[in-house]
Amino acid sequence: MIKAVIFDFDGVISDSEPAHYSAFNQLLNGYGIRLSRGQYYSKYLGSTDAELLQMVSTEYDTDYNGLGIDELVRRKAVLFAELIKKTNHIVPGAAVLLKLLTQNNIRIAICSGATAEDINIMLA
C-alpha cells in the first residue's frame, strides 16, 4: 500500500516558467535587454535567478548600473510573486490528484529545486 508520494513541483504541480520568463523580461527591460522565449528556455532554464542574471550580465556586457545581483534577485522575486498570483499555473489534474491522496490519508511531500518562498506563493 502506498503511504506517501513525493512530487517535483515545477512541471508536475505548477507550470511557473512562463511567469518566471515574464518577470525576468520585466526586470531586464530596464536595462535594454529582452530575452526571447527560445533563448530563455534553451540557455537559462534550470539556472538560479542569480546565475541567470550573472550570465546575462556577461553576455550583454552590463553591470546593471551598479545594482548588485542580490538586489536584482529580490526585485525579480517581487515581480514573479505579482505575476504568479494572476496566472493559472496549476497543471490540469494536479489539484484533483492531491485532494484524492489527502482524502485517502496518503502523505504528500514536495522535493524541488524551486525556492520554498516561490512554492509557498504558488500553493497559496
PDB file of C-alpha atoms in Angstrom:
ATOM      1  CA  MET A   1       0.000   0.000   0.000  1.00  0.00           C
ATOM      2  CA  ILE A   2       1.241   3.494  -0.852  1.00  0.00           C
ATOM      3  CA  LYS A   3       1.878   5.558   2.266  1.00  0.00           C
ATOM      4  CA  ALA A   4       3.411   8.664   0.722  1.00  0.00           C
ATOM      5  CA  VAL A   5       4.013  10.385  -2.613  1.00  0.00           C
ATOM      6  CA  ILE A   6       6.871  12.805  -3.284  1.00  0.00           C
ATOM      7  CA  PHE A   7       6.305  15.282  -6.088  1.00  0.00           C
ATOM      8  CA  ASP A   8       8.603  17.549  -8.009  1.00  0.00           C
ATOM      9  CA  PHE A   9       6.905  20.924  -8.233  1.00  0.00           C
ATOM     10  CA  ASP A  10       7.550  22.829 -11.446  1.00  0.00           C
ATOM     11  CA  GLY A  11       6.094  20.980 -14.391  1.00  0.00           C
ATOM     12  CA  VAL A  12       4.273  18.493 -12.159  1.00  0.00           C
ATOM     13  CA  ILE A  13       2.048  20.561  -9.858  1.00  0.00           C
ATOM     14  CA  SER A  14       2.697  24.017 -11.285  1.00  0.00           C
ATOM     15  CA  ASP A  15       3.936  25.394 -14.588  1.00  0.00           C
ATOM     16  CA  SER A  16       5.534  28.588 -13.352  1.00  0.00           C
ATOM     17  CA  GLU A  17       8.162  29.022 -16.062  1.00  0.00           C
ATOM     18  CA  PRO A  18       6.067  31.439 -18.155  1.00  0.00           C
ATOM     19  CA  ALA A  19       5.755  33.699 -15.082  1.00  0.00           C
ATOM     20  CA  HIS A  20       9.500  33.443 -14.361  1.00  0.00           C
ATOM     21  CA  TYR A  21      10.228  34.288 -18.002  1.00  0.00           C
ATOM     22  CA  SER A  22       7.936  37.334 -17.875  1.00  0.00           C
ATOM     23  CA  ALA A  23       9.373  38.513 -14.559  1.00  0.00           C
ATOM     24  CA  PHE A  24      12.928  38.320 -15.886  1.00  0.00           C
ATOM     25  CA  ASN A  25      11.971  40.256 -19.002  1.00  0.00           C
ATOM     26  CA  GLN A  26      10.225  42.933 -16.947  1.00  0.00           C
ATOM     27  CA  LEU A  27      13.337  43.301 -14.826  1.00  0.00           C
ATOM     28  CA  LEU A  28      15.794  43.224 -17.726  1.00  0.00           C
ATOM     29  CA  ASN A  29      13.723  45.643 -19.804  1.00  0.00           C
ATOM     30  CA  GLY A  30      15.003  48.423 -17.565  1.00  0.00           C
ATOM     31  CA  TYR A  31      18.495  47.660 -18.904  1.00  0.00           C
ATOM     32  CA  GLY A  32      17.511  47.438 -22.564  1.00  0.00           C
ATOM     33  CA  ILE A  33      17.635  43.637 -22.565  1.00  0.00           C
ATOM     34  CA  ARG A  34      14.933  41.275 -23.814  1.00  0.00           C
ATOM     35  CA  LEU A  35      15.274  37.503 -23.750  1.00  0.00           C
ATOM     36  CA  SER A  36      13.426  35.564 -26.414  1.00  0.00           C
ATOM     37  CA  ARG A  37      11.374  32.595 -25.257  1.00  0.00           C
ATOM     38  CA  GLY A  38      13.696  30.227 -27.130  1.00  0.00           C
ATOM     39  CA  GLN A  39      16.771  31.846 -25.624  1.00  0.00           C
ATOM     40  CA  TYR A  40      15.324  31.661 -22.099  1.00  0.00           C
ATOM     41  CA  TYR A  41      14.337  28.005 -22.384  1.00  0.00           C
ATOM     42  CA  SER A  42      17.493  26.813 -24.158  1.00  0.00           C
ATOM     43  CA  LYS A  43      20.150  28.836 -22.295  1.00  0.00           C
ATOM     44  CA  TYR A  44      18.833  29.800 -18.903  1.00  0.00           C
ATOM     45  CA  LEU A  45      16.211  27.268 -17.798  1.00  0.00           C
ATOM     46  CA  GLY A  46      17.445  25.403 -14.742  1.00  0.00           C
ATOM     47  CA  SER A  47      19.679  28.254 -13.579  1.00  0.00           C
ATOM     48  CA  THR A  48      19.095  30.010 -10.302  1.00  0.00           C
ATOM     49  CA  ASP A  49      17.954  33.615 -10.563  1.00  0.00           C
ATOM     50  CA  ALA A  50      21.429  34.786  -9.530  1.00  0.00           C
ATOM     51  CA  GLU A  51      23.112  32.534 -12.092  1.00  0.00           C
ATOM     52  CA  LEU A  52      20.829  33.743 -14.867  1.00  0.00           C
ATOM     53  CA  LEU A  53      21.427  37.382 -14.024  1.00  0.00           C
ATOM     54  CA  GLN A  54      25.186  36.819 -13.909  1.00  0.00           C
ATOM     55  CA  MET A  55      25.143  35.052 -17.299  1.00  0.00           C
ATOM     56  CA  VAL A  56      23.057  37.855 -18.811  1.00  0.00           C
ATOM     57  CA  SER A  57      25.452  40.423 -17.324  1.00  0.00           C
ATOM     58  CA  THR A  58      28.364  38.731 -19.059  1.00  0.00           C
ATOM     59  CA  GLU A  59      26.570  38.095 -22.341  1.00  0.00           C
ATOM     60  CA  TYR A  60      25.147  41.613 -22.633  1.00  0.00           C
ATOM     61  CA  ASP A  61      28.117  43.371 -21.007  1.00  0.00           C
ATOM     62  CA  THR A  62      26.072  45.129 -18.343  1.00  0.00           C
ATOM     63  CA  ASP A  63      26.754  45.855 -14.703  1.00  0.00           C
ATOM     64  CA  TYR A  64      23.050  46.645 -14.145  1.00  0.00           C
ATOM     65  CA  ASN A  65      24.005  50.257 -13.379  1.00  0.00           C
ATOM     66  CA  GLY A  66      25.937  49.081 -10.328  1.00  0.00           C
ATOM     67  CA  LEU A  67      22.984  47.277  -8.756  1.00  0.00           C
ATOM     68  CA  GLY A  68      24.066  44.055  -7.046  1.00  0.00           C
ATOM     69  CA  ILE A  69      22.829  40.625  -8.104  1.00  0.00           C
ATOM     70  CA  ASP A  70      21.172  40.089  -4.695  1.00  0.00           C
ATOM     71  CA  GLU A  71      19.052  43.216  -5.158  1.00  0.00           C
ATOM     72  CA  LEU A  72      18.148  42.196  -8.709  1.00  0.00           C
ATOM     73  CA  VAL A  73      17.104  38.741  -7.456  1.00  0.00           C
ATOM     74  CA  ARG A  74      14.918  40.407  -4.820  1.00  0.00           C
ATOM     75  CA  ARG A  75      13.279  42.652  -7.410  1.00  0.00           C
ATOM     76  CA  LYS A  76      12.667  39.716  -9.755  1.00  0.00           C
ATOM     77  CA  ALA A  77      11.065  37.784  -6.858  1.00  0.00           C
ATOM     78  CA  VAL A  78       8.622  40.652  -6.278  1.00  0.00           C
ATOM     79  CA  LEU A  79       7.715  40.730  -9.978  1.00  0.00           C
ATOM     80  CA  PHE A  80       7.292  36.943 -10.029  1.00  0.00           C
ATOM     81  CA  ALA A  81       5.025  36.986  -6.956  1.00  0.00           C
ATOM     82  CA  GLU A  82       2.795  39.606  -8.579  1.00  0.00           C
ATOM     83  CA  LEU A  83       2.597  37.681 -11.866  1.00  0.00           C
ATOM     84  CA  ILE A  84       2.008  34.201 -10.442  1.00  0.00           C
ATOM     85  CA  LYS A  85      -0.970  35.405  -8.401  1.00  0.00           C
ATOM     86  CA  LYS A  86      -2.653  36.437 -11.675  1.00  0.00           C
ATOM     87  CA  THR A  87      -1.770  33.242 -13.551  1.00  0.00           C
ATOM     88  CA  ASN A  88      -3.499  29.892 -13.801  1.00  0.00           C
ATOM     89  CA  HIS A  89      -0.318  27.897 -13.306  1.00  0.00           C
ATOM     90  CA  ILE A  90      -1.617  24.693 -11.716  1.00  0.00           C
ATOM     91  CA  VAL A  91      -1.119  21.689 -14.014  1.00  0.00           C
ATOM     92  CA  PRO A  92      -4.506  20.239 -15.070  1.00  0.00           C
ATOM     93  CA  GLY A  93      -5.489  17.368 -12.777  1.00  0.00           C
ATOM     94  CA  ALA A  94      -2.896  18.152 -10.106  1.00  0.00           C
ATOM     95  CA  ALA A  95      -5.356  19.614  -7.603  1.00  0.00           C
ATOM     96  CA  VAL A  96      -7.721  16.653  -8.029  1.00  0.00           C
ATOM     97  CA  LEU A  97      -4.894  14.160  -7.504  1.00  0.00           C
ATOM     98  CA  LEU A  98      -3.622  15.952  -4.408  1.00  0.00           C
ATOM     99  CA  LYS A  99      -7.132  16.047  -2.953  1.00  0.00           C
ATOM    100  CA  LEU A 100      -7.608  12.301  -3.595  1.00  0.00           C
ATOM    101  CA  LEU A 101      -4.305  11.482  -1.940  1.00  0.00           C
ATOM    102  CA  THR A 102      -5.197  13.603   1.079  1.00  0.00           C
ATOM    103  CA  GLN A 103      -8.648  12.047   1.367  1.00  0.00           C
ATOM    104  CA  ASN A 104      -7.016   8.605   1.392  1.00  0.00           C
ATOM    105  CA  ASN A 105      -4.553   9.587   4.141  1.00  0.00           C
ATOM    106  CA  ILE A 106      -1.571   9.363   1.826  1.00  0.00           C
ATOM    107  CA  ARG A 107       1.165  11.740   2.865  1.00  0.00           C
ATOM    108  CA  ILE A 108       2.346  14.280   0.294  1.00  0.00           C
ATOM    109  CA  ALA A 109       5.757  15.925   0.025  1.00  0.00           C
ATOM    110  CA  ILE A 110       7.477  18.208  -2.451  1.00  0.00           C
ATOM    111  CA  CYS A 111      11.101  17.844  -3.500  1.00  0.00           C
ATOM    112  CA  SER A 112      12.063  20.683  -5.800  1.00  0.00           C
ATOM    113  CA  GLY A 113      14.811  22.948  -6.982  1.00  0.00           C
ATOM    114  CA  ALA A 114      12.360  25.843  -6.638  1.00  0.00           C
ATOM    115  CA  THR A 115      12.755  28.039  -3.591  1.00  0.00           C
ATOM    116  CA  ALA A 116      10.464  27.396  -0.626  1.00  0.00           C
ATOM    117  CA  GLU A 117       9.307  31.012  -0.926  1.00  0.00           C
ATOM    118  CA  ASP A 118       8.229  30.516  -4.564  1.00  0.00           C
ATOM    119  CA  ILE A 119       6.489  27.222  -3.742  1.00  0.00           C
ATOM    120  CA  ASN A 120       4.577  28.799  -0.851  1.00  0.00           C
ATOM    121  CA  ILE A 121       3.472  31.693  -3.065  1.00  0.00           C
ATOM    122  CA  MET A 122       2.233  29.280  -5.730  1.00  0.00           C
ATOM    123  CA  LEU A 123       0.475  26.986  -3.263  1.00  0.00           C
ATOM    124  CA  ALA A 124      -1.357  29.930  -1.747  1.00  0.00           C
TER     125      ALA A 124
END
